[in-house]
Every structure is written in C-alpha cells, then in structure tokens.
Amino acid sequence: MTHLWLAMILIGVLTFATRISFILVVERWQTPTLIRRALRFVPVSVLTAIFVPELLMSAGVIALSWNNSRLLAGVVAMLVAWKTKNIIWTIVAGMGALLLLLLRN
Amino acid sequence: MAWREFLSGVKDELPILVGVIPFGMIYGILALGAGLTTIEAQAMSAVVFAGSAQFMVVQLAGVGAPALVMILTGLVINLRHALYSASVAPYLRHLSPLWKALLAYLLTDEAYAVTITHYNKGGEYRLKHWYFLGAGLALWSSWQISSMAGIFMGTRVPPEWSLDFTLALTFIALVIPALEDRASVLAAIAAGVAAVLAFGLPFKLGLMIAALIGILTGLWGEER
C-alpha cells in the first residue's frame, strides 16, 4: 500500500502545518481584541461539533428516538458531567449507560 | 517550578486518558481490519497523531479510496487545529522555535482542552509551556501504547463493546463543565445543531463550518 504511506505522510505534514500555523504567525502579529474574544469559544464549539453528531446521527441520518442508545447514554453523561464536573465519572457513567441500553436489543 | 508545571499537566491529563485509551485501542483494531499492516497502523499514530482523522483515513483505506480523498479528508478534519493554534499562540510567543514545533506536534483536542483552561486561569504564563508539555506527552504516550494494544489484541475486543463511544464521552466531559455563561451555552448549541445539519458535506467540511458558526454565535451572545 504505497499510496497509504503517501497519504499518511502528507496528512501528517499538513496536520503539523495546521497546528503550528498561528503559533508562527503570531510572533509578528498582535491578536486583535475581536479575535481574542472569539477564541474563547473555540473549545466549546469544536468539541461540541464533534460529539453531537456521534450521538444524534446513525449511519448518516438523524436518529432522534428512544431506540438510539448512544443518544440516551450521551444525555446520561451530560447530566453526570453537569452534576459532578468529573471527567472519569462522566466517561464511566456514559459507557455504563450505553452498555446497559444495548442489552435491550 | 518548571517540573511542578510539567507534573501538574500530566496529572490534569490523566482523567482524560480513561476515554482516550479505549479509543486508541479501537483505532488499532479498526486499522488492522481495514487491511493496514501493524507497522502502517502504528506509524499513522505517530505521524498523524490525531484520533478522528486516523479513524476516517483507515476507514477510507478499507474501502479502497484514492490517496487524494484520504488526504483531503485528513486535512479538512484537522483544520480545527488552526483554531487551537491561534488560541494558544499568544502564550507561546516567548519560546524557541524548537519548543514551538514540539508543542505544535502535541496540540491535540485533549491536550489543548486542559492546557487552554490552565492558561485562561491567568497569572504568570511564562512557565506554563511545561504544563502543556506534560499534558501533551501524557496523551502522546498513551495514544501510542493504546494503538499498539489495539493492534496486537486485534479482534479479541468485540465491536459490541462500543469502545469508540469513549471519544464522544470525553468531549462531553470537557464541554459541559466549561458552559459557564450564556454565550458559551449558545455557542455549543449552535455548533451542535450546525454539525448535524452539515453532516452530509464531503470531506467532513461540516465540522469546521459548525465550529465557526458556534464561535460567531458565542460572540453574538456576548454582545447582547
């Protein structure tokens, strides 16, 4: 699989370039206030944009139903995260809920 | 003092590893299932070092997608790191090029999430790159080892265990406690809704669009 190595190395280089991009630019550039305010919303926006489809989508379509175990387990995890603010409890509760819910099927 | 920062970075990253290690194992299993050799699967974890991109790429490799499709998908799904880069950049200005390169390589979702929280606490930031390094290396080593564990355990971990779900759970655990004001809540809701609506776009473009919509909504929410 030569083309896999090619893809892998290029993705690696591009990912590194993306990660270092602003770290290099900012040396000569004072971040404008608006950008600085916008950056506060980066973690919440990006991570939410990754996990919400994991809960709500099944095989590419919206699955808003009681049969969607990932959605229900995700809601459990959100409640635990909100109440405890503890990462381990959130993961354990969400995973436990998912495995229990999957037993239904 | 530097050492203390380093250790506290490692310590704050530890809970996240509970979610990352199963995800890394699933990556290893998936990679072999898609026809990668052990060397290729492990090299990807070191060279790309980005979980969701690695997942997408090995799935594409499994269905025989052309290299260009894999590269475009990998690039677009990893574009979010530019936002992380902009966000940590002001704090790294005083560092040498070697430090910057090292920390950029370690700039993953999970290392970024704890590091930016640490920087945002304020106070003296000039030694906090040691914290970043600690969090980054803790994540890096567990990602390498868990990929390897997945590669060698192979199919002995049944897919019914749904271990890939730990990624979503990790992000829930990071996001929910960070929703401290109305603007953040609005940003999260907008990003989540947009991500679902834009899910079908090619090369995972929806993720980046949703992230930008979330950020703009947050700014708008702050002004009102």
PDB file of C-alpha atoms in Angstrom, chain A residues 1-16 18-24 26-27 29-31 34-57 59-62 69-71 73-75 77-78 81-82 85-88 90-95 98-99 102, chain B residues 15-16 18-19 36 40 43-44 47-50 57 61 65 67 70-71 75 78-87 89-90 92-93 100-101 104-105 107-108 112 116 160-166 168-179 181 183-184 187-188 191-192 195-196 199 207 210-211 214-215 218-219 222-223:
ATOM      1  CA  MET A   1       0.000   0.000   0.000  1.00  0.00           C
ATOM      2  CA  THR A   2       2.405   2.683  -1.181  1.00  0.00           C
ATOM      3  CA  HIS A   3      -0.386   5.195  -1.639  1.00  0.00           C
ATOM      4  CA  LEU A   4      -1.301   4.732   2.023  1.00  0.00           C
ATOM      5  CA  TRP A   5       2.196   5.797   3.081  1.00  0.00           C
ATOM      6  CA  LEU A   6       1.986   8.776   0.756  1.00  0.00           C
ATOM      7  CA  ALA A   7      -1.389   9.766   2.213  1.00  0.00           C
ATOM      8  CA  MET A   8      -0.192   9.202   5.776  1.00  0.00           C
ATOM      9  CA  ILE A   9       2.938  11.313   5.427  1.00  0.00           C
ATOM     10  CA  LEU A  10       1.126  14.129   3.637  1.00  0.00           C
ATOM     11  CA  ILE A  11      -1.665  14.185   6.221  1.00  0.00           C
ATOM     12  CA  GLY A  12       0.993  14.202   8.945  1.00  0.00           C
ATOM     13  CA  VAL A  13       2.799  17.150   7.361  1.00  0.00           C
ATOM     14  CA  LEU A  14      -0.437  19.067   6.706  1.00  0.00           C
ATOM     15  CA  THR A  15      -1.684  18.413  10.241  1.00  0.00           C
ATOM     16  CA  PHE A  16       1.573  19.654  11.709  1.00  0.00           C
ATOM     17  CA  THR A  18      -2.103  23.424  10.641  1.00  0.00           C
ATOM     18  CA  ARG A  19      -1.108  23.011  14.271  1.00  0.00           C
ATOM     19  CA  ILE A  20       1.899  25.304  14.069  1.00  0.00           C
ATOM     20  CA  SER A  21       0.308  27.885  11.714  1.00  0.00           C
ATOM     21  CA  PHE A  22      -0.772  30.636  14.102  1.00  0.00           C
ATOM     22  CA  ILE A  23       1.944  29.828  16.616  1.00  0.00           C
ATOM     23  CA  LEU A  24       4.434  31.038  13.993  1.00  0.00           C
ATOM     24  CA  VAL A  26       1.508  35.476  15.982  1.00  0.00           C
ATOM     25  CA  GLU A  27       5.169  36.222  16.614  1.00  0.00           C
ATOM     26  CA  TRP A  29       1.156  39.930  14.821  1.00  0.00           C
ATOM     27  CA  GLN A  30      -0.742  41.339  17.789  1.00  0.00           C
ATOM     28  CA  THR A  31      -4.019  39.442  18.141  1.00  0.00           C
ATOM     29  CA  LEU A  34     -12.270  40.634  18.490  1.00  0.00           C
ATOM     30  CA  ILE A  35     -10.233  37.547  17.585  1.00  0.00           C
ATOM     31  CA  ARG A  36      -9.182  37.113  21.182  1.00  0.00           C
ATOM     32  CA  ARG A  37     -12.824  37.224  22.271  1.00  0.00           C
ATOM     33  CA  ALA A  38     -13.784  34.777  19.525  1.00  0.00           C
ATOM     34  CA  LEU A  39     -11.090  32.300  20.570  1.00  0.00           C
ATOM     35  CA  ARG A  40     -12.767  31.842  23.937  1.00  0.00           C
ATOM     36  CA  PHE A  41     -15.482  29.873  22.145  1.00  0.00           C
ATOM     37  CA  VAL A  42     -13.107  27.547  20.298  1.00  0.00           C
ATOM     38  CA  PRO A  43     -13.009  24.588  22.717  1.00  0.00           C
ATOM     39  CA  VAL A  44     -16.747  24.511  23.354  1.00  0.00           C
ATOM     40  CA  SER A  45     -17.687  24.944  19.672  1.00  0.00           C
ATOM     41  CA  VAL A  46     -15.243  22.459  18.170  1.00  0.00           C
ATOM     42  CA  LEU A  47     -15.696  19.679  20.701  1.00  0.00           C
ATOM     43  CA  THR A  48     -19.495  20.018  20.592  1.00  0.00           C
ATOM     44  CA  ALA A  49     -19.444  19.914  16.791  1.00  0.00           C
ATOM     45  CA  ILE A  50     -17.579  16.594  17.061  1.00  0.00           C
ATOM     46  CA  PHE A  51     -19.631  14.837  19.729  1.00  0.00           C
ATOM     47  CA  VAL A  52     -23.205  15.881  18.867  1.00  0.00           C
ATOM     48  CA  PRO A  53     -23.313  14.005  15.530  1.00  0.00           C
ATOM     49  CA  GLU A  54     -21.864  10.960  17.335  1.00  0.00           C
ATOM     50  CA  LEU A  55     -24.984  10.956  19.497  1.00  0.00           C
ATOM     51  CA  LEU A  56     -27.636  12.123  17.070  1.00  0.00           C
ATOM     52  CA  MET A  57     -26.618  10.508  13.798  1.00  0.00           C
ATOM     53  CA  ALA A  59     -25.411   5.699   9.608  1.00  0.00           C
ATOM     54  CA  GLY A  60     -25.565   9.254   8.277  1.00  0.00           C
ATOM     55  CA  VAL A  61     -29.178  10.076   9.194  1.00  0.00           C
ATOM     56  CA  ILE A  62     -30.667  11.810  12.242  1.00  0.00           C
ATOM     57  CA  SER A  69     -28.843   4.088  22.768  1.00  0.00           C
ATOM     58  CA  ARG A  70     -25.923   6.443  22.077  1.00  0.00           C
ATOM     59  CA  LEU A  71     -28.186   9.463  22.364  1.00  0.00           C
ATOM     60  CA  ALA A  73     -26.258   7.359  27.085  1.00  0.00           C
ATOM     61  CA  GLY A  74     -24.941  10.742  25.947  1.00  0.00           C
ATOM     62  CA  VAL A  75     -27.728  12.516  27.847  1.00  0.00           C
ATOM     63  CA  ALA A  77     -23.186  11.504  30.534  1.00  0.00           C
ATOM     64  CA  MET A  78     -24.166  15.173  30.156  1.00  0.00           C
ATOM     65  CA  ALA A  81     -20.809  15.926  33.792  1.00  0.00           C
ATOM     66  CA  TRP A  82     -23.034  18.817  34.831  1.00  0.00           C
ATOM     67  CA  LYS A  85     -17.772  18.127  36.768  1.00  0.00           C
ATOM     68  CA  ASN A  86     -15.675  14.956  36.925  1.00  0.00           C
ATOM     69  CA  ILE A  87     -14.211  13.512  33.723  1.00  0.00           C
ATOM     70  CA  ILE A  88     -13.821   9.923  34.905  1.00  0.00           C
ATOM     71  CA  THR A  90     -18.751  11.121  33.125  1.00  0.00           C
ATOM     72  CA  ILE A  91     -16.990   8.556  30.941  1.00  0.00           C
ATOM     73  CA  VAL A  92     -17.779   5.639  33.254  1.00  0.00           C
ATOM     74  CA  ALA A  93     -21.458   6.624  33.608  1.00  0.00           C
ATOM     75  CA  GLY A  94     -21.884   7.190  29.867  1.00  0.00           C
ATOM     76  CA  MET A  95     -20.201   3.914  28.951  1.00  0.00           C
ATOM     77  CA  LEU A  98     -24.614   2.642  26.786  1.00  0.00           C
ATOM     78  CA  LEU A  99     -23.784  -0.984  27.567  1.00  0.00           C
ATOM     79  CA  LEU A 102     -27.526  -2.021  24.292  1.00  0.00           C
TER      80      LEU A 102
ATOM     81  CA  PRO B  15      -8.660  11.542  33.784  1.00  0.00           C
ATOM     82  CA  ILE B  16      -8.976  12.167  30.049  1.00  0.00           C
ATOM     83  CA  VAL B  18      -9.751   6.962  30.659  1.00  0.00           C
ATOM     84  CA  GLY B  19     -11.589   7.953  27.494  1.00  0.00           C
ATOM     85  CA  LEU B  36      -3.186  -1.945   7.244  1.00  0.00           C
ATOM     86  CA  GLU B  40       1.435   1.136   8.954  1.00  0.00           C
ATOM     87  CA  ALA B  43       3.205   4.714  12.084  1.00  0.00           C
ATOM     88  CA  MET B  44      -0.083   6.511  11.486  1.00  0.00           C
ATOM     89  CA  VAL B  47       2.923  10.603  12.067  1.00  0.00           C
ATOM     90  CA  VAL B  48      -0.671  11.864  12.034  1.00  0.00           C
ATOM     91  CA  PHE B  49      -1.350  11.735  15.792  1.00  0.00           C
ATOM     92  CA  ALA B  50      -4.999  12.827  15.527  1.00  0.00           C
ATOM     93  CA  VAL B  57      -8.432   7.609   6.984  1.00  0.00           C
ATOM     94  CA  ALA B  61      -8.306   2.903   3.149  1.00  0.00           C
ATOM     95  CA  ALA B  65     -10.446   5.169  -1.503  1.00  0.00           C
ATOM     96  CA  ALA B  67      -4.988   8.745  -1.741  1.00  0.00           C
ATOM     97  CA  MET B  70      -7.803  10.402   2.195  1.00  0.00           C
ATOM     98  CA  ILE B  71      -5.508  13.432   2.148  1.00  0.00           C
ATOM     99  CA  LEU B  75      -6.683  17.883   6.002  1.00  0.00           C
ATOM    100  CA  ASN B  78      -7.762  18.538  11.100  1.00  0.00           C
ATOM    101  CA  LEU B  79      -8.349  22.183  10.136  1.00  0.00           C
ATOM    102  CA  ARG B  80      -9.824  22.771  13.586  1.00  0.00           C
ATOM    103  CA  HIS B  81      -6.261  22.617  14.913  1.00  0.00           C
ATOM    104  CA  ALA B  82      -5.677  26.022  13.303  1.00  0.00           C
ATOM    105  CA  LEU B  83      -8.211  27.410  15.783  1.00  0.00           C
ATOM    106  CA  TYR B  84      -6.342  25.738  18.638  1.00  0.00           C
ATOM    107  CA  SER B  85      -3.097  27.121  17.234  1.00  0.00           C
ATOM    108  CA  ALA B  86      -4.476  30.676  17.205  1.00  0.00           C
ATOM    109  CA  SER B  87      -5.789  30.204  20.694  1.00  0.00           C
ATOM    110  CA  ALA B  89      -0.239  31.234  20.124  1.00  0.00           C
ATOM    111  CA  PRO B  90      -0.176  34.398  22.285  1.00  0.00           C
ATOM    112  CA  LEU B  92       3.929  30.687  23.273  1.00  0.00           C
ATOM    113  CA  ARG B  93       5.403  33.833  21.777  1.00  0.00           C
ATOM    114  CA  LYS B 100       7.053  25.755  19.330  1.00  0.00           C
ATOM    115  CA  ALA B 101       7.484  22.822  16.946  1.00  0.00           C
ATOM    116  CA  ALA B 104       2.555  22.148  17.872  1.00  0.00           C
ATOM    117  CA  TYR B 105       3.114  18.423  17.281  1.00  0.00           C
ATOM    118  CA  LEU B 107      -1.520  20.057  20.006  1.00  0.00           C
ATOM    119  CA  THR B 108      -4.418  17.576  20.051  1.00  0.00           C
ATOM    120  CA  TYR B 112      -5.445  21.619  24.081  1.00  0.00           C
ATOM    121  CA  ILE B 116      -6.079  26.327  27.446  1.00  0.00           C
ATOM    122  CA  GLU B 160     -20.410  -4.776  20.689  1.00  0.00           C
ATOM    123  CA  TRP B 161     -18.432  -3.160  23.500  1.00  0.00           C
ATOM    124  CA  SER B 162     -18.750   0.116  21.555  1.00  0.00           C
ATOM    125  CA  LEU B 163     -15.450   1.413  22.910  1.00  0.00           C
ATOM    126  CA  ASP B 164     -15.317   4.078  20.192  1.00  0.00           C
ATOM    127  CA  PHE B 165     -18.063   5.875  22.151  1.00  0.00           C
ATOM    128  CA  THR B 166     -15.470   6.969  24.728  1.00  0.00           C
ATOM    129  CA  ALA B 168     -17.815  11.402  22.461  1.00  0.00           C
ATOM    130  CA  LEU B 169     -17.937  10.888  26.244  1.00  0.00           C
ATOM    131  CA  THR B 170     -14.531  12.500  26.723  1.00  0.00           C
ATOM    132  CA  PHE B 171     -15.668  15.568  24.805  1.00  0.00           C
ATOM    133  CA  ILE B 172     -18.927  15.735  26.794  1.00  0.00           C
ATOM    134  CA  ALA B 173     -16.852  15.638  29.987  1.00  0.00           C
ATOM    135  CA  LEU B 174     -14.708  18.525  28.700  1.00  0.00           C
ATOM    136  CA  VAL B 175     -17.507  20.694  27.282  1.00  0.00           C
ATOM    137  CA  ILE B 176     -20.308  20.556  29.866  1.00  0.00           C
ATOM    138  CA  PRO B 177     -18.288  21.978  32.815  1.00  0.00           C
ATOM    139  CA  ALA B 178     -16.980  24.725  30.502  1.00  0.00           C
ATOM    140  CA  LEU B 179     -20.507  26.030  29.811  1.00  0.00           C
ATOM    141  CA  ASP B 181     -22.108  31.580  30.821  1.00  0.00           C
ATOM    142  CA  ALA B 183     -22.692  32.936  25.454  1.00  0.00           C
ATOM    143  CA  SER B 184     -20.844  29.590  25.785  1.00  0.00           C
ATOM    144  CA  ALA B 187     -22.086  28.680  21.078  1.00  0.00           C
ATOM    145  CA  ALA B 188     -22.346  24.988  21.968  1.00  0.00           C
ATOM    146  CA  ALA B 191     -22.251  24.321  16.872  1.00  0.00           C
ATOM    147  CA  GLY B 192     -24.101  21.097  17.715  1.00  0.00           C
ATOM    148  CA  ALA B 195     -22.784  19.934  12.889  1.00  0.00           C
ATOM    149  CA  VAL B 196     -25.840  17.718  12.497  1.00  0.00           C
ATOM    150  CA  PHE B 199     -23.053  16.349   8.470  1.00  0.00           C
ATOM    151  CA  LEU B 207     -17.192  20.072  11.355  1.00  0.00           C
ATOM    152  CA  ALA B 210     -20.205  24.117  12.584  1.00  0.00           C
ATOM    153  CA  ALA B 211     -17.247  25.221  14.718  1.00  0.00           C
ATOM    154  CA  GLY B 214     -20.564  28.178  17.141  1.00  0.00           C
ATOM    155  CA  ILE B 215     -17.827  30.788  17.600  1.00  0.00           C
ATOM    156  CA  GLY B 218     -20.885  32.909  21.043  1.00  0.00           C
ATOM    157  CA  LEU B 219     -19.650  36.377  20.071  1.00  0.00           C
ATOM    158  CA  GLU B 222     -21.827  38.001  24.437  1.00  0.00           C
ATOM    159  CA  GLU B 223     -22.843  41.316  22.873  1.00  0.00           C
TER     160      GLU B 223
END
